[in-house]
mmCIF file of C-alpha atoms in Angstrom:
data_model
loop_
_atom_site.group_PDB
_atom_site.id
_atom_site.type_symbol
_atom_site.label_atom_id
_atom_site.label_comp_id
_atom_site.label_asym_id
_atom_site.label_seq_id
_atom_site.Cartn_x
_atom_site.Cartn_y
_atom_site.Cartn_z
ATOM 1 C CA MET V 1 -26.367 -1.564 -14.519
ATOM 2 C CA ALA V 2 -23.417 -3.415 -12.993
ATOM 3 C CA THR V 3 -21.158 -1.800 -15.566
ATOM 4 C CA PHE V 4 -22.331 1.666 -14.571
ATOM 5 C CA VAL V 5 -21.679 0.913 -10.908
ATOM 6 C CA PHE V 6 -18.227 -0.364 -11.787
ATOM 7 C CA LEU V 7 -17.502 2.702 -13.915
ATOM 8 C CA TYR V 8 -18.554 5.013 -11.095
ATOM 9 C CA PHE V 9 -16.284 3.245 -8.601
ATOM 10 C CA ALA V 10 -13.423 3.089 -11.095
ATOM 11 C CA ALA V 11 -13.694 6.791 -11.931
ATOM 12 C CA ILE V 12 -13.694 7.835 -8.285
ATOM 13 C CA ILE V 13 -10.813 5.468 -7.501
ATOM 14 C CA LEU V 14 -8.703 6.820 -10.357
ATOM 15 C CA VAL V 15 -9.429 10.473 -9.533
ATOM 16 C CA THR V 16 -8.676 10.105 -5.833
ATOM 17 C CA ALA V 17 -5.560 8.027 -6.526
ATOM 18 C CA SER V 18 -4.267 10.783 -8.774
ATOM 19 C CA LEU V 19 -5.088 13.343 -6.108
ATOM 20 C CA VAL V 20 -2.994 11.392 -3.585
ATOM 21 C CA VAL V 21 0.027 11.853 -5.824
ATOM 22 C CA VAL V 22 -0.704 15.358 -7.058
ATOM 23 C CA LEU V 23 -1.789 17.251 -3.934
ATOM 24 C CA ARG V 24 0.917 19.092 -2.062
ATOM 25 C CA ASN V 25 -0.481 18.951 1.452
ATOM 26 C CA PRO V 26 0.019 15.464 2.970
ATOM 27 C CA ILE V 27 -3.204 15.749 4.976
ATOM 28 C CA TYR V 28 -5.262 16.250 1.821
ATOM 29 C CA SER V 29 -3.449 13.307 0.226
ATOM 30 C CA ALA V 30 -4.317 11.077 3.180
ATOM 31 C CA LEU V 31 -7.953 12.194 3.097
ATOM 32 C CA SER V 32 -8.317 11.484 -0.616
ATOM 33 C CA LEU V 33 -6.747 8.092 0.044
ATOM 34 C CA LEU V 34 -9.524 7.592 2.595
ATOM 35 C CA VAL V 35 -12.146 8.241 -0.094
ATOM 36 C CA MET V 36 -10.333 5.794 -2.347
ATOM 37 C CA PHE V 37 -10.374 3.081 0.332
ATOM 38 C CA PHE V 38 -14.127 3.440 0.727
ATOM 39 C CA HIS V 39 -14.684 3.098 -2.994
ATOM 40 C CA VAL V 40 -12.387 0.085 -3.194
ATOM 41 C CA ALA V 41 -14.525 -1.430 -0.436
ATOM 42 C CA GLY V 42 -17.602 -0.731 -2.564
ATOM 43 C CA LEU V 43 -15.904 -2.479 -5.457
ATOM 44 C CA TYR V 44 -15.320 -5.493 -3.202
ATOM 45 C CA VAL V 45 -19.022 -5.556 -2.341
ATOM 46 C CA THR V 46 -19.942 -5.680 -6.020
ATOM 47 C CA LEU V 47 -17.511 -8.618 -6.332
ATOM 48 C CA HIS V 48 -19.277 -10.527 -3.508
ATOM 49 C CA ALA V 49 -16.354 -10.116 -1.104
ATOM 50 C CA GLU V 50 -18.271 -8.541 1.760
ATOM 51 C CA PHE V 51 -15.858 -9.698 4.442
ATOM 52 C CA LEU V 52 -12.936 -8.059 2.682
ATOM 53 C CA ALA V 53 -14.955 -4.870 2.232
ATOM 54 C CA ALA V 54 -15.529 -4.679 5.973
ATOM 55 C CA ILE V 55 -11.874 -5.502 6.655
ATOM 56 C CA GLN V 56 -10.809 -2.869 4.141
ATOM 57 C CA ILE V 57 -12.790 -0.181 5.920
ATOM 58 C CA ILE V 58 -11.839 -1.280 9.439
ATOM 59 C CA VAL V 59 -8.132 -1.892 8.903
ATOM 60 C CA TYR V 60 -7.197 0.502 6.120
ATOM 61 C CA ALA V 61 -9.487 3.427 6.827
ATOM 62 C CA GLY V 62 -9.696 2.877 10.545
ATOM 63 C CA ALA V 63 -6.174 1.906 11.552
ATOM 64 C CA ILE V 64 -3.617 2.575 8.844
ATOM 65 C CA LEU V 65 -4.893 5.933 7.707
ATOM 66 C CA VAL V 66 -5.326 7.170 11.268
ATOM 67 C CA LEU V 67 -1.687 6.237 11.844
ATOM 68 C CA TYR V 68 -0.717 8.296 8.787
ATOM 69 C CA LEU V 69 -2.716 11.276 9.991
ATOM 70 C CA PHE V 70 -1.118 11.004 13.426
ATOM 71 C CA VAL V 71 2.360 11.125 11.939
ATOM 72 C CA VAL V 72 1.514 13.937 9.514
ATOM 73 C CA MET V 73 0.155 16.079 12.314
ATOM 74 C CA LEU V 74 2.950 15.069 14.683
ATOM 75 C CA LEU V 75 5.719 16.088 12.326
ATOM 76 C CA ASN V 76 4.099 19.372 11.229
ATOM 77 C CA VAL V 77 5.787 19.270 7.851
ATOM 78 C CA LYS V 78 6.506 22.439 5.981
ATOM 79 C CA ARG V 79 4.760 22.611 2.652
ATOM 80 C CA ASP V 80 7.637 23.852 0.510
ATOM 81 C CA GLU V 81 8.565 20.425 -0.832
ATOM 82 C CA ARG V 82 8.946 20.061 -4.578
ATOM 83 C CA TYR V 83 8.825 17.252 -7.052
ATOM 84 C CA SER V 84 12.039 15.308 -7.383
ATOM 85 C CA GLN V 85 14.419 15.803 -10.240
ATOM 86 C CA GLN V 86 14.174 12.354 -11.789
ATOM 87 C CA GLY V 87 11.214 13.208 -13.980
ATOM 88 C CA PRO V 88 12.975 12.308 -17.269
ATOM 89 C CA VAL V 89 13.953 8.882 -15.928
ATOM 90 C CA ALA V 90 10.397 8.259 -14.757
ATOM 91 C CA LEU V 91 9.040 9.410 -18.112
ATOM 92 C CA PHE V 92 11.387 7.103 -20.010
ATOM 93 C CA LEU V 93 10.596 4.079 -17.833
ATOM 94 C CA GLY V 94 6.884 4.821 -18.017
ATOM 95 C CA ALA V 95 7.014 5.063 -21.811
ATOM 96 C CA VAL V 96 8.841 1.735 -22.041
ATOM 97 C CA LEU V 97 6.349 0.007 -19.727
ATOM 98 C CA LEU V 98 3.391 1.527 -21.557
ATOM 99 C CA THR V 99 4.588 0.385 -24.979
ATOM 100 C CA GLU V 100 5.257 -3.053 -23.541
ATOM 101 C CA ALA V 101 1.730 -3.264 -22.142
ATOM 102 C CA ILE V 102 0.198 -2.020 -25.392
ATOM 103 C CA LEU V 103 2.257 -4.485 -27.439
ATOM 104 C CA LEU V 104 1.209 -7.362 -25.200
ATOM 105 C CA ALA V 105 -2.444 -6.317 -25.298
ATOM 106 C CA VAL V 106 -2.385 -5.999 -29.087
ATOM 107 C CA SER V 107 -0.537 -9.225 -29.832
ATOM 108 C CA HIS V 108 -2.233 -11.517 -27.313
ATOM 109 C CA GLY V 109 -5.451 -9.649 -26.678
ATOM 110 C CA LEU V 110 -6.743 -8.879 -23.210
ATOM 111 C CA THR V 111 -8.376 -12.236 -22.730
ATOM 112 C CA VAL V 112 -8.575 -14.320 -19.609
ATOM 113 C CA ALA V 113 -9.305 -18.002 -19.461
ATOM 114 C CA ALA V 114 -12.975 -18.673 -18.884
ATOM 115 C CA PRO V 115 -13.793 -20.000 -15.443
ATOM 116 C CA SER V 116 -14.150 -23.715 -15.235
ATOM 117 C CA PRO V 117 -17.817 -24.756 -14.892
ATOM 118 C CA VAL V 118 -17.220 -26.569 -11.622
ATOM 119 C CA ALA V 119 -15.637 -23.552 -9.979
ATOM 120 C CA ALA V 120 -18.279 -21.210 -11.317
ATOM 121 C CA GLY V 121 -21.006 -23.529 -10.095
ATOM 122 C CA GLU V 122 -20.011 -23.543 -6.428
ATOM 123 C CA ARG V 123 -20.783 -19.954 -5.515
ATOM 124 C CA MET V 124 -19.788 -19.185 -1.979
ATOM 125 C CA ALA V 125 -22.870 -18.806 0.132
ATOM 126 C CA GLY V 126 -21.618 -17.097 3.257
ATOM 127 C CA ASN V 127 -18.516 -15.111 2.428
ATOM 128 C CA THR V 128 -17.081 -14.802 5.924
ATOM 129 C CA GLU V 129 -17.807 -18.405 6.765
ATOM 130 C CA SER V 130 -16.171 -19.827 3.650
ATOM 131 C CA ILE V 131 -13.135 -17.549 4.002
ATOM 132 C CA GLY V 132 -12.729 -18.764 7.559
ATOM 133 C CA GLU V 133 -12.885 -22.355 6.459
ATOM 134 C CA VAL V 134 -10.201 -21.849 3.815
ATOM 135 C CA LEU V 135 -8.039 -19.669 6.047
ATOM 136 C CA TYR V 136 -7.976 -22.042 9.005
ATOM 137 C CA SER V 137 -7.483 -25.224 7.015
ATOM 138 C CA THR V 138 -5.493 -24.731 3.836
ATOM 139 C CA TYR V 139 -3.691 -21.540 4.785
ATOM 140 C CA LEU V 140 -3.171 -22.194 8.468
ATOM 141 C CA PHE V 141 0.619 -21.987 8.368
ATOM 142 C CA PRO V 142 0.762 -18.678 6.425
ATOM 143 C CA PHE V 143 -1.818 -17.357 8.863
ATOM 144 C CA GLU V 144 0.497 -18.116 11.766
ATOM 145 C CA LEU V 145 3.378 -16.520 9.868
ATOM 146 C CA ALA V 146 1.264 -13.387 9.425
ATOM 147 C CA SER V 147 0.924 -13.123 13.181
ATOM 148 C CA LEU V 148 4.712 -13.430 13.437
ATOM 149 C CA ILE V 149 5.108 -10.597 10.905
ATOM 150 C CA LEU V 150 2.822 -8.413 12.980
ATOM 151 C CA LEU V 151 4.800 -9.184 16.124
ATOM 152 C CA VAL V 152 8.097 -8.302 14.428
ATOM 153 C CA ALA V 153 6.596 -5.089 13.051
ATOM 154 C CA MET V 154 5.329 -4.107 16.478
ATOM 155 C CA ILE V 155 8.693 -4.670 18.158
ATOM 156 C CA GLY V 156 10.500 -2.924 15.311
ATOM 157 C CA ALA V 157 8.242 0.100 15.444
ATOM 158 C CA VAL V 158 8.690 0.440 19.187
ATOM 159 C CA ILE V 159 12.472 0.127 18.973
ATOM 160 C CA LEU V 160 12.770 2.514 16.032
ATOM 161 C CA SER V 161 10.621 5.258 17.456
ATOM 162 C CA LYS V 162 11.579 5.052 21.113
ATOM 163 C CA LYS V 163 13.843 7.875 22.038
ATOM 164 C CA GLY V 164 16.264 6.338 24.521
ATOM 165 C CA ILE V 165 17.276 3.297 22.520
ATOM 166 C CA MET V 166 18.323 5.144 19.410
ATOM 167 C CA GLU V 167 20.224 7.930 21.073
ATOM 168 C CA SER V 168 21.977 6.203 23.923
ATOM 169 C CA LYS V 169 24.050 4.208 21.476
ATOM 170 C CA PRO V 170 26.311 6.943 20.020
ATOM 171 C CA ARG V 171 26.636 8.636 23.362
ATOM 172 C CA SER V 172 27.836 5.530 25.167
ATOM 173 C CA ARG V 173 30.212 4.702 22.337
ATOM 174 C CA GLU V 174 31.594 8.245 22.458
ATOM 175 C CA GLY V 175 32.258 8.002 26.159
ATOM 176 C CA THR V 176 33.877 4.605 26.068
ATOM 177 C CA THR V 177 36.231 4.856 23.131
ATOM 178 C CA HIS V 178 39.253 3.929 25.216
ATOM 179 C CA GLN V 179 37.762 0.758 26.567
ATOM 180 C CA SER V 180 37.800 -2.612 24.964
ATOM 181 C CA PRO V 181 35.739 -2.748 21.784
ATOM 182 C CA GLY V 182 33.974 -5.852 22.945
ATOM 183 C CA GLY V 183 32.387 -4.069 25.857
ATOM 184 C CA VAL V 184 30.215 -1.772 23.754
ATOM 185 C CA ILE V 185 27.602 -3.212 21.507
ATOM 186 C CA MET G 1 -21.011 -11.098 -12.629
ATOM 187 C CA ASN G 2 -21.699 -8.861 -15.573
ATOM 188 C CA VAL G 3 -18.556 -6.747 -15.579
ATOM 189 C CA PRO G 4 -15.770 -8.559 -17.455
ATOM 190 C CA VAL G 5 -12.611 -9.189 -15.486
ATOM 191 C CA GLU G 6 -10.523 -7.284 -18.030
ATOM 192 C CA TYR G 7 -12.020 -4.029 -16.753
ATOM 193 C CA TYR G 8 -10.730 -4.801 -13.292
ATOM 194 C CA MET G 9 -7.304 -5.606 -14.722
ATOM 195 C CA VAL G 10 -7.147 -2.263 -16.496
ATOM 196 C CA LEU G 11 -8.312 -0.419 -13.386
ATOM 197 C CA SER G 12 -5.771 -2.111 -11.157
ATOM 198 C CA GLY G 13 -3.025 -1.504 -13.711
ATOM 199 C CA LEU G 14 -3.839 2.188 -13.805
ATOM 200 C CA VAL G 15 -3.934 2.486 -10.015
ATOM 201 C CA PHE G 16 -0.618 0.636 -9.787
ATOM 202 C CA LEU G 17 0.855 3.009 -12.376
ATOM 203 C CA ILE G 18 -0.330 6.043 -10.416
ATOM 204 C CA GLY G 19 1.294 4.636 -7.288
ATOM 205 C CA LEU G 20 4.530 3.947 -9.139
ATOM 206 C CA VAL G 21 4.621 7.490 -10.497
ATOM 207 C CA GLY G 22 4.001 8.769 -6.984
ATOM 208 C CA VAL G 23 6.941 6.803 -5.600
ATOM 209 C CA LEU G 24 9.231 8.049 -8.353
ATOM 210 C CA VAL G 25 8.136 11.665 -8.527
ATOM 211 C CA ARG G 26 7.349 12.860 -5.018
ATOM 212 C CA THR G 27 9.994 13.741 -2.463
ATOM 213 C CA ASN G 28 7.873 13.674 0.682
ATOM 214 C CA LEU G 29 8.435 10.388 2.504
ATOM 215 C CA ILE G 30 4.836 10.199 3.746
ATOM 216 C CA ILE G 31 3.470 10.591 0.220
ATOM 217 C CA ILE G 32 5.831 7.853 -0.939
ATOM 218 C CA LEU G 33 4.412 5.497 1.683
ATOM 219 C CA LEU G 34 0.874 6.480 0.631
ATOM 220 C CA SER G 35 1.792 5.640 -2.973
ATOM 221 C CA ILE G 36 2.983 2.214 -1.834
ATOM 222 C CA GLU G 37 -0.449 1.772 -0.269
ATOM 223 C CA LEU G 38 -1.945 2.631 -3.657
ATOM 224 C CA MET G 39 0.100 -0.105 -5.304
ATOM 225 C CA LEU G 40 -0.907 -2.666 -2.666
ATOM 226 C CA ASN G 41 -4.551 -1.750 -3.180
ATOM 227 C CA ALA G 42 -4.174 -2.219 -6.928
ATOM 228 C CA THR G 43 -2.926 -5.757 -6.392
ATOM 229 C CA ASN G 44 -5.778 -6.383 -3.956
ATOM 230 C CA ILE G 45 -8.356 -5.301 -6.545
ATOM 231 C CA ASN G 46 -6.783 -7.745 -8.984
ATOM 232 C CA PHE G 47 -6.836 -10.566 -6.431
ATOM 233 C CA VAL G 48 -10.491 -10.051 -5.570
ATOM 234 C CA ALA G 49 -11.547 -9.691 -9.220
ATOM 235 C CA PHE G 50 -9.874 -12.950 -10.177
ATOM 236 C CA SER G 51 -11.205 -14.647 -7.052
ATOM 237 C CA ALA G 52 -14.735 -13.740 -8.122
ATOM 238 C CA HIS G 53 -14.002 -14.662 -11.726
ATOM 239 C CA PHE G 54 -12.742 -18.171 -10.983
ATOM 240 C CA GLY G 55 -14.956 -18.770 -7.988
ATOM 241 C CA ASN G 56 -11.873 -19.534 -5.881
ATOM 242 C CA LEU G 57 -11.522 -18.106 -2.405
ATOM 243 C CA ALA G 58 -7.715 -18.270 -2.313
ATOM 244 C CA GLY G 59 -7.526 -14.802 -3.850
ATOM 245 C CA GLN G 60 -9.453 -13.267 -0.992
ATOM 246 C CA VAL G 61 -7.268 -15.074 1.532
ATOM 247 C CA PHE G 62 -4.209 -13.594 -0.126
ATOM 248 C CA VAL G 63 -5.736 -10.132 0.095
ATOM 249 C CA PHE G 64 -5.909 -10.817 3.820
ATOM 250 C CA PHE G 65 -2.176 -11.546 3.886
ATOM 251 C CA ALA G 66 -1.365 -8.511 1.752
ATOM 252 C CA LEU G 67 -3.287 -6.427 4.249
ATOM 253 C CA THR G 68 -1.215 -7.839 7.105
ATOM 254 C CA VAL G 69 1.985 -6.993 5.294
ATOM 255 C CA ALA G 70 0.661 -3.502 4.539
ATOM 256 C CA ALA G 71 -0.073 -2.901 8.208
ATOM 257 C CA ALA G 72 3.412 -4.078 9.209
ATOM 258 C CA GLU G 73 4.994 -1.938 6.501
ATOM 259 C CA VAL G 74 3.095 1.131 7.639
ATOM 260 C CA ALA G 75 4.085 0.649 11.277
ATOM 261 C CA VAL G 76 7.775 0.173 10.535
ATOM 262 C CA GLY G 77 7.855 2.846 7.813
ATOM 263 C CA LEU G 78 6.253 5.486 9.981
ATOM 264 C CA ALA G 79 8.602 4.614 12.836
ATOM 265 C CA ILE G 80 11.545 5.081 10.467
ATOM 266 C CA ILE G 81 10.095 8.415 9.341
ATOM 267 C CA ILE G 82 9.773 9.581 12.937
ATOM 268 C CA ALA G 83 13.336 8.511 13.727
ATOM 269 C CA LEU G 84 14.613 10.293 10.601
ATOM 270 C CA TYR G 85 12.709 13.437 11.438
ATOM 271 C CA ARG G 86 14.111 13.395 14.941
ATOM 272 C CA HIS G 87 17.681 13.217 13.654
ATOM 273 C CA HIS G 88 17.531 15.435 10.576
ATOM 274 C CA ALA G 89 14.386 17.572 11.072
ATOM 275 C CA SER G 90 13.264 16.744 7.547
ATOM 276 C CA ILE G 91 11.329 14.057 5.696
ATOM 277 C CA ASN G 92 12.356 15.175 2.234
ATOM 278 C CA VAL G 93 14.044 12.369 0.343
ATOM 279 C CA ASP G 94 16.478 14.751 -1.322
ATOM 280 C CA ASP G 95 17.944 15.646 2.056
ATOM 281 C CA PHE G 96 19.128 12.127 2.754
ATOM 282 C CA ARG G 97 22.232 11.498 0.699
ATOM 283 C CA LEU G 98 24.234 9.462 3.152
ATOM 284 C CA LEU G 99 24.070 6.343 0.996
ATOM 285 C CA LYS G 100 24.346 8.174 -2.332
ATOM 286 C CA TRP G 101 27.592 8.354 -4.224
#
């Protein structure tokens, strides 16, 4: 039963992931990515990671994908784009990687070390609670760094997409070419 | 857990491969960013599968961090796309050859 559920999720994930790459209209790509996010969340639920499933839906489907759709509709992209010309290079690299993976799988076998009995014994009871305990004790410093990353990303996005900051620079440099170079940043 | 962890490894490898092909093959910048999201999701599936397999919560915590980085990457990447579109009126990768030789 669990295998059938996994196979259903895996099939939908693979199909929608291929559609993201194959479809020509960016809006359809973003929407099929939305379907994929929901099925990845379902996969997390079958793996007893309910907190991450909720986070996946809220952050990925709710925030990131909406941002994508905003930009796609803001830019109003023409649909005449074509595939790039480096297909042979991609084919060659893909063939090399595929043979490497097959060789590794054949020689070593796709086996993973069995879980240690102690670790398998302590099943996490409340997923959110135990994640919180680990996150705020062992991984407290990376957690703070993550907030710093978000701050930097926010400032960077504002500076990059704000109109005045980007375009006042060349104009002011153009007007002040005769002045001392130290005066213009 | 009845499903062996190797199935999850194969699934995440295939999704990662699809994302890699998307980055290499497409020329639309937005689709390239979406393909990067595919690759990040493939690694997240792997993290969660191994976290459940070993009964260790560190994998799920790292998915949390990967998600933070993905959000930051999306914000900055989309801002770059908007700035590029404002200057060149295009988001086709083949149109940007300033740094090509």
